[in-house]
């Protein structure tokens, strides 16, 4: 079944948008560099609300087919209102606008250095990106004129609930951990859903995770320590259940937005999972854990750095690291008589 964007021609603005294409662990990062209309709003959350309410056709044109695909992901650079930030960014996916994205931030780290938005220094370049969830501090390896691996500290991560029981249609009653790593996720092992991440088809993982997401949304009201607008449930991450520390990677698959399957281990999800492991005493700051993607096997590392507080929540600053790569550039256009010019999704 195809879902179409229905913006009328009379409201459709001119459209020539340039992008830089990257991926982090296989997950696309479409960085929008030129052509977006002027974005109104003083704060980054006001800008996020403005593009959501007034410019959403641009997201659909760039994320949805025929220019994108069901699991496309984008980043729109904006002026930050945080005086300590080098740039601001709005994240977008097949459903809307996320509050934080680790894999896209890793790509943006390289892009900001390579474009000279921040002057490069060796052996690493430090910068700050303002995301809707808050400032994200980053370090980009830089040697011999080339950027490389990126690590970041996001906003404080915290556990919202441990062993929360929810009834999931077709799967029964399961226990999930709910944590925030820039966005809210539920975590549970594959065995509790009758799956094995090593062998299960991606569609089976997508279906199970989506069922959990919908069940948690209905059963668990969320609270954000600062912004009610960010108290939304973003997705479910199914793990291999190997939570005790091990030098080999633990596997996880993140399903977020409108049932989008993350090809990477998921940066914000890894941040949240480290918060859970830290709360349970299963990870130490001196030992970074490897987190592998179920679909691709790509790896990020994560470790707790220091404990802190955020409002009512005991929290932890988490360091996540990974690699992003360039795949090309693009210029997207629209022909006025194209009946599918505003995008569609095939579900």
Tab-separated table of C-alpha atoms in Angstrom:
chain	number	residue	atom	x	y	z
A	1	UNK	CA	0.000	0.000	0.000
A	2	UNK	CA	1.379	3.399	-0.953
A	3	UNK	CA	0.950	6.484	1.214
A	4	UNK	CA	1.075	9.718	-0.792
A	5	UNK	CA	1.833	13.294	0.190
A	6	UNK	CA	-1.205	15.416	-0.657
A	7	UNK	CA	0.107	18.990	-0.675
A	8	UNK	CA	-1.719	20.949	-3.405
A	9	UNK	CA	0.224	22.501	-6.286
A	10	UNK	CA	-0.826	26.006	-5.236
A	11	UNK	CA	1.061	25.609	-1.959
A	12	UNK	CA	4.085	23.867	-3.428
A	13	UNK	CA	7.218	26.089	-3.274
A	14	UNK	CA	10.004	25.944	-5.886
A	15	UNK	CA	12.200	22.939	-5.307
A	16	UNK	CA	15.883	22.473	-6.083
A	17	UNK	CA	17.691	21.037	-3.085
A	18	UNK	CA	21.305	19.924	-2.852
A	19	UNK	CA	22.464	17.244	-0.482
A	20	UNK	CA	25.609	15.448	0.620
A	21	UNK	CA	25.091	11.714	0.992
A	22	UNK	CA	26.797	9.709	3.734
A	23	UNK	CA	26.260	6.574	5.765
A	24	UNK	CA	27.201	5.546	9.286
A	25	UNK	CA	27.329	1.803	9.737
A	26	UNK	CA	25.108	1.427	6.691
A	27	UNK	CA	22.426	3.860	7.875
A	28	UNK	CA	21.952	6.760	5.428
A	29	UNK	CA	22.669	10.366	6.347
A	30	UNK	CA	21.272	12.799	3.781
A	31	UNK	CA	22.694	16.206	4.745
A	32	UNK	CA	20.667	19.048	3.237
A	33	UNK	CA	23.093	21.774	2.203
A	34	UNK	CA	21.188	24.142	-0.125
A	35	UNK	CA	17.677	25.010	-1.229
A	36	UNK	CA	15.495	24.761	1.883
A	37	UNK	CA	13.136	27.696	2.505
A	38	UNK	CA	13.865	30.083	5.341
A	39	UNK	CA	13.119	28.514	8.709
A	40	UNK	CA	11.479	30.681	11.326
A	41	UNK	CA	11.873	30.410	15.091
A	42	UNK	CA	14.274	31.661	17.747
A	43	UNK	CA	15.049	28.359	19.459
A	44	UNK	CA	15.869	25.034	17.897
A	45	UNK	CA	12.607	23.563	19.206
A	46	UNK	CA	10.696	26.438	17.618
A	47	UNK	CA	12.498	25.739	14.328
A	48	UNK	CA	11.614	22.044	14.642
A	49	UNK	CA	7.964	22.955	15.175
A	50	UNK	CA	8.028	25.371	12.223
A	51	UNK	CA	9.355	22.855	9.681
A	52	UNK	CA	6.950	20.223	11.009
A	53	UNK	CA	3.917	22.504	10.700
A	54	UNK	CA	4.838	24.493	7.575
A	55	UNK	CA	7.488	22.741	5.483
A	56	UNK	CA	6.757	19.051	5.884
A	57	UNK	CA	6.356	18.526	2.138
A	58	UNK	CA	10.115	19.029	1.825
A	59	UNK	CA	10.771	16.195	4.277
A	60	UNK	CA	8.446	13.927	2.316
A	61	UNK	CA	10.046	14.824	-0.995
A	62	UNK	CA	13.538	14.070	0.316
A	63	UNK	CA	12.854	11.113	2.612
A	64	UNK	CA	10.107	9.311	0.692
A	65	UNK	CA	10.248	7.658	-2.704
A	66	UNK	CA	11.076	8.308	-5.509
A	67	UNK	CA	14.027	10.384	-4.182
A	68	UNK	CA	14.404	8.518	-0.923
A	69	UNK	CA	13.088	5.255	0.486
A	70	UNK	CA	11.212	3.875	3.470
A	71	UNK	CA	14.280	3.870	5.736
A	72	UNK	CA	15.902	7.130	4.566
A	73	UNK	CA	17.251	9.562	7.164
A	74	UNK	CA	18.074	13.253	6.828
A	75	UNK	CA	19.776	16.145	8.599
A	76	UNK	CA	18.941	19.808	8.029
A	77	UNK	CA	21.520	22.355	9.181
A	78	UNK	CA	20.128	25.424	10.979
A	79	UNK	CA	21.482	28.351	12.951
A	80	UNK	CA	21.963	27.370	16.610
A	81	UNK	CA	20.546	29.444	19.454
A	82	UNK	CA	23.078	27.919	21.857
A	83	UNK	CA	26.039	30.324	21.837
A	84	UNK	CA	28.432	27.448	22.500
A	85	UNK	CA	27.305	25.428	19.468
A	86	UNK	CA	29.039	25.513	16.094
A	87	UNK	CA	25.934	24.464	14.152
A	88	UNK	CA	22.363	23.411	14.804
A	89	UNK	CA	20.587	20.477	13.182
A	90	UNK	CA	17.078	19.145	12.707
A	91	UNK	CA	16.723	15.421	12.095
A	92	UNK	CA	14.064	13.871	9.854
A	93	UNK	CA	12.913	10.384	8.940
A	94	UNK	CA	9.992	8.632	7.267
A	95	UNK	CA	7.555	9.765	9.957
A	96	UNK	CA	8.672	13.159	11.207
A	97	UNK	CA	11.384	14.887	13.196
A	98	UNK	CA	13.517	13.175	15.810
A	99	UNK	CA	15.012	14.850	18.855
A	100	UNK	CA	18.461	13.245	18.510
A	101	UNK	CA	20.326	10.971	16.131
A	102	UNK	CA	23.724	9.526	16.917
A	103	UNK	CA	24.525	8.013	13.529
A	104	UNK	CA	23.655	11.285	11.765
A	105	UNK	CA	25.703	13.251	14.311
A	106	UNK	CA	28.723	11.079	13.516
A	107	UNK	CA	28.304	11.894	9.829
A	108	UNK	CA	27.799	15.569	10.592
A	109	UNK	CA	30.977	15.620	12.656
A	110	UNK	CA	33.042	14.698	9.612
A	111	UNK	CA	31.061	17.015	7.337
A	112	UNK	CA	31.459	20.067	9.587
A	113	UNK	CA	35.223	19.559	9.750
A	114	UNK	CA	35.641	18.779	6.049
A	115	UNK	CA	33.599	21.829	4.971
A	116	UNK	CA	35.641	24.130	7.201
A	117	UNK	CA	32.638	25.128	9.313
A	118	UNK	CA	34.980	24.392	12.213
A	119	UNK	CA	38.720	24.769	11.680
A	120	UNK	CA	40.405	21.368	11.630
A	121	UNK	CA	43.076	20.586	14.199
A	122	UNK	CA	45.173	17.436	14.617
A	123	UNK	CA	45.015	14.870	16.062
A	124	UNK	CA	41.340	15.634	16.710
A	125	UNK	CA	38.911	18.492	16.210
A	126	UNK	CA	36.412	19.409	18.901
A	127	UNK	CA	32.993	20.841	18.079
A	128	UNK	CA	29.460	21.171	19.432
A	129	UNK	CA	26.264	20.453	17.521
A	130	UNK	CA	22.976	21.729	18.922
A	131	UNK	CA	20.299	19.078	18.481
A	132	UNK	CA	16.648	19.406	19.520
A	133	UNK	CA	17.447	17.350	22.617
A	134	UNK	CA	20.349	19.668	23.535
A	135	UNK	CA	24.072	20.212	22.845
A	136	UNK	CA	26.154	17.269	21.670
A	137	UNK	CA	29.915	17.547	22.128
A	138	UNK	CA	32.017	15.803	19.498
A	139	UNK	CA	35.609	14.906	18.736
A	140	UNK	CA	36.589	14.143	15.158
A	141	UNK	CA	39.873	12.382	14.451
A	142	UNK	CA	41.885	14.396	11.933
A	143	UNK	CA	45.216	13.282	10.485
A	144	UNK	CA	47.046	14.159	7.255
A	145	UNK	CA	44.206	16.333	5.990
A	146	UNK	CA	41.505	13.693	6.425
A	147	UNK	CA	38.735	13.378	8.992
A	148	UNK	CA	38.038	9.989	10.505
A	149	UNK	CA	36.411	8.329	13.488
A	150	UNK	CA	33.979	10.422	15.537
A	151	UNK	CA	33.015	10.152	19.178
A	152	UNK	CA	30.349	12.156	20.951
A	153	UNK	CA	28.864	12.926	24.349
A	154	UNK	CA	25.138	13.504	24.088
A	155	UNK	CA	22.821	14.983	26.700
A	156	UNK	CA	22.543	13.019	29.955
A	157	UNK	CA	21.107	9.546	29.441
A	158	UNK	CA	18.796	8.047	32.030
A	159	UNK	CA	16.704	5.000	32.798
A	160	UNK	CA	12.984	5.698	32.862
A	161	UNK	CA	11.849	2.197	33.877
A	162	UNK	CA	13.348	-1.245	34.410
A	163	UNK	CA	11.451	-4.510	33.913
A	164	UNK	CA	8.303	-2.677	32.833
A	165	UNK	CA	5.673	-5.280	31.968
A	166	UNK	CA	3.548	-4.680	28.886
A	167	UNK	CA	1.057	-6.830	26.992
A	168	UNK	CA	2.067	-7.108	23.347
A	169	UNK	CA	-0.533	-8.518	20.958
A	170	UNK	CA	0.630	-11.789	19.340
A	171	UNK	CA	3.674	-11.928	21.628
A	172	UNK	CA	2.212	-11.988	25.125
A	173	UNK	CA	3.336	-10.227	28.271
A	174	UNK	CA	6.981	-9.103	28.128
A	175	UNK	CA	9.365	-7.063	30.251
A	176	UNK	CA	11.092	-4.032	28.760
A	177	UNK	CA	13.620	-1.500	30.000
A	178	UNK	CA	12.861	2.077	28.943
A	179	UNK	CA	15.675	4.612	28.712
A	180	UNK	CA	16.466	7.999	27.208
A	181	UNK	CA	19.566	8.631	25.133
A	182	UNK	CA	18.363	11.747	23.334
A	183	UNK	CA	15.157	9.871	22.529
A	184	UNK	CA	13.113	7.292	24.427
A	185	UNK	CA	13.566	3.604	23.559
A	186	UNK	CA	12.369	0.270	24.915
A	187	UNK	CA	14.841	-2.610	25.171
A	188	UNK	CA	14.185	-6.316	25.389
A	189	UNK	CA	16.002	-9.517	24.373
A	190	UNK	CA	15.106	-11.352	21.186
A	191	UNK	CA	14.293	-14.530	23.124
A	192	UNK	CA	11.324	-12.863	24.852
A	193	UNK	CA	9.744	-12.395	21.404
A	194	UNK	CA	10.618	-15.857	20.104
A	195	UNK	CA	13.322	-14.466	17.801
A	196	UNK	CA	17.022	-14.937	17.196
A	197	UNK	CA	18.660	-11.786	15.806
A	198	UNK	CA	21.326	-13.909	14.118
A	199	UNK	CA	18.809	-15.690	11.888
A	200	UNK	CA	15.471	-13.845	12.005
A	201	UNK	CA	14.347	-12.086	8.795
A	202	UNK	CA	14.438	-8.310	9.097
A	203	UNK	CA	10.686	-8.130	8.500
A	204	UNK	CA	10.062	-10.394	11.501
A	205	UNK	CA	12.208	-8.118	13.669
A	206	UNK	CA	10.430	-5.027	12.301
A	207	UNK	CA	7.001	-6.512	13.029
A	208	UNK	CA	7.882	-7.584	16.570
A	209	UNK	CA	9.580	-4.303	17.496
A	210	UNK	CA	6.684	-2.266	16.107
A	211	UNK	CA	4.230	-4.292	18.179
A	212	UNK	CA	6.284	-3.576	21.299
A	213	UNK	CA	6.501	0.122	20.450
A	214	UNK	CA	2.731	0.434	20.090
A	215	UNK	CA	2.127	-1.479	23.328
A	216	UNK	CA	4.553	0.687	25.295
A	217	UNK	CA	3.045	3.878	23.863
A	218	UNK	CA	-0.362	2.833	25.183
A	219	UNK	CA	0.827	1.596	28.563
A	220	UNK	CA	3.585	3.967	29.673
A	221	UNK	CA	3.208	7.762	29.930
A	222	UNK	CA	6.625	9.376	29.509
A	223	UNK	CA	8.169	12.412	31.200
A	224	UNK	CA	11.050	14.505	29.929
A	225	UNK	CA	13.041	16.506	32.520
A	226	UNK	CA	12.775	19.781	30.573
A	227	UNK	CA	10.575	19.724	27.474
A	228	UNK	CA	7.137	18.063	27.275
A	229	UNK	CA	7.486	18.151	23.473
A	230	UNK	CA	10.354	15.643	23.749
A	231	UNK	CA	8.441	13.164	25.928
A	232	UNK	CA	7.589	10.854	23.041
A	233	UNK	CA	8.456	7.225	22.510
A	234	UNK	CA	10.725	6.828	19.481
A	235	UNK	CA	11.225	3.099	19.053
A	236	UNK	CA	12.164	-0.351	20.274
A	237	UNK	CA	15.598	-1.955	20.249
A	238	UNK	CA	15.719	-5.739	20.277
A	239	UNK	CA	18.984	-7.137	21.637
A	240	UNK	CA	20.666	-10.529	21.721
A	241	UNK	CA	20.330	-10.477	25.531
A	242	UNK	CA	24.087	-10.475	26.103
A	243	UNK	CA	24.117	-7.693	28.660
A	244	UNK	CA	27.019	-8.784	30.849
A	245	UNK	CA	30.327	-7.337	29.688
A	246	UNK	CA	32.070	-9.281	26.942
A	247	UNK	CA	34.882	-8.137	24.613
A	248	UNK	CA	32.908	-9.365	21.605
A	249	UNK	CA	30.056	-7.229	20.232
A	250	UNK	CA	26.526	-7.532	21.521
A	251	UNK	CA	23.981	-7.376	18.699
A	252	UNK	CA	20.980	-5.051	18.587
A	253	UNK	CA	18.435	-3.886	16.014
A	254	UNK	CA	16.640	-0.557	16.360
A	255	UNK	CA	13.196	-0.022	14.826
A	256	UNK	CA	12.108	3.599	15.069
A	257	UNK	CA	9.834	6.253	13.555
A	258	UNK	CA	7.255	4.602	11.310
A	259	UNK	CA	8.799	1.120	11.617
A	260	UNK	CA	12.112	2.168	10.055
A	261	UNK	CA	14.896	-0.384	10.546
A	262	UNK	CA	18.256	1.109	11.500
A	263	UNK	CA	21.157	-0.303	9.514
A	264	UNK	CA	23.603	0.983	12.129
A	265	UNK	CA	23.714	-0.026	15.811
A	266	UNK	CA	21.833	3.275	16.484
A	267	UNK	CA	23.793	6.005	18.230
A	268	UNK	CA	21.063	7.421	20.460
A	269	UNK	CA	19.825	3.904	21.153
A	270	UNK	CA	23.326	2.803	22.132
A	271	UNK	CA	23.517	5.825	24.455
A	272	UNK	CA	20.271	4.741	26.111
A	273	UNK	CA	21.327	1.094	26.346
A	274	UNK	CA	24.597	2.061	28.047
A	275	UNK	CA	22.489	3.936	30.611
A	276	UNK	CA	20.563	0.711	31.285
A	277	UNK	CA	23.740	-1.381	31.534
A	278	UNK	CA	25.273	1.219	33.847
A	279	UNK	CA	22.217	1.177	36.116
A	280	UNK	CA	22.425	-2.611	36.320
A	281	UNK	CA	26.177	-2.563	37.039
A	282	UNK	CA	27.000	-4.376	33.790
A	283	UNK	CA	29.420	-1.875	32.251
A	284	UNK	CA	32.403	0.096	33.560
A	285	UNK	CA	33.783	3.435	32.331
A	286	UNK	CA	37.192	1.878	31.713
A	287	UNK	CA	35.780	-0.702	29.292
A	288	UNK	CA	34.010	0.485	26.150
A	289	UNK	CA	31.480	-2.079	24.932
A	290	UNK	CA	31.019	-2.955	21.273
A	291	UNK	CA	27.472	-2.795	19.896
A	292	UNK	CA	26.814	-4.436	16.529
A	293	UNK	CA	23.948	-3.866	14.112
A	294	UNK	CA	21.680	-6.830	13.473
A	295	UNK	CA	21.121	-6.009	9.778
A	296	UNK	CA	24.709	-5.126	8.774
A	297	UNK	CA	27.089	-6.152	11.552
A	298	UNK	CA	28.548	-2.632	11.692
A	299	UNK	CA	29.884	-1.643	15.105
A	300	UNK	CA	29.779	1.366	17.418
A	301	UNK	CA	31.354	1.549	20.848
A	302	UNK	CA	29.781	2.969	23.976
A	303	UNK	CA	30.846	3.584	27.557
A	304	UNK	CA	29.638	5.569	30.569
A	305	UNK	CA	31.830	8.604	31.283
A	306	UNK	CA	30.424	10.125	34.473
A	307	UNK	CA	27.284	10.203	36.544
A	308	UNK	CA	25.082	13.290	36.748
A	309	UNK	CA	21.495	14.382	37.406
A	310	UNK	CA	18.882	15.691	34.997
A	311	UNK	CA	15.817	16.919	36.799
A	312	UNK	CA	14.366	14.036	38.784
A	313	UNK	CA	16.494	11.430	37.010
A	314	UNK	CA	19.823	9.908	37.970
A	315	UNK	CA	21.688	10.118	34.693
A	316	UNK	CA	24.997	9.354	33.025
A	317	UNK	CA	27.045	10.995	30.296
A	318	UNK	CA	27.757	8.357	27.649
A	319	UNK	CA	30.450	8.339	24.990
A	320	UNK	CA	29.566	6.707	21.672
A	321	UNK	CA	32.015	6.352	18.783
A	322	UNK	CA	31.718	5.253	15.171
A	323	UNK	CA	32.687	5.873	11.564
A	324	UNK	CA	30.808	7.604	8.749
A	325	UNK	CA	31.604	7.598	5.041
A	326	UNK	CA	30.724	9.733	2.033
A	327	UNK	CA	28.722	8.102	-0.753
A	328	UNK	CA	28.048	11.047	-3.069
A	329	UNK	CA	26.138	14.249	-3.668
A	330	UNK	CA	22.704	14.872	-5.148
A	331	UNK	CA	20.493	17.600	-6.551
A	332	UNK	CA	16.775	16.934	-6.180
A	333	UNK	CA	14.230	18.635	-8.415
A	334	UNK	CA	10.507	18.598	-9.120
A	335	UNK	CA	8.606	18.689	-12.395
A	336	UNK	CA	5.242	20.441	-11.860
A	337	UNK	CA	3.234	17.854	-13.793
A	338	UNK	CA	4.671	14.874	-11.896
A	339	UNK	CA	1.703	13.314	-10.033
A	340	UNK	CA	4.094	11.714	-7.506
A	341	UNK	CA	6.340	14.744	-7.043
A	342	UNK	CA	5.525	15.121	-3.347
A	343	UNK	CA	6.583	11.620	-2.456
A	344	UNK	CA	5.087	8.308	-1.426
A	345	UNK	CA	5.856	5.390	0.864
A	346	UNK	CA	5.312	1.756	-0.018
A	347	UNK	CA	4.491	-0.173	3.136
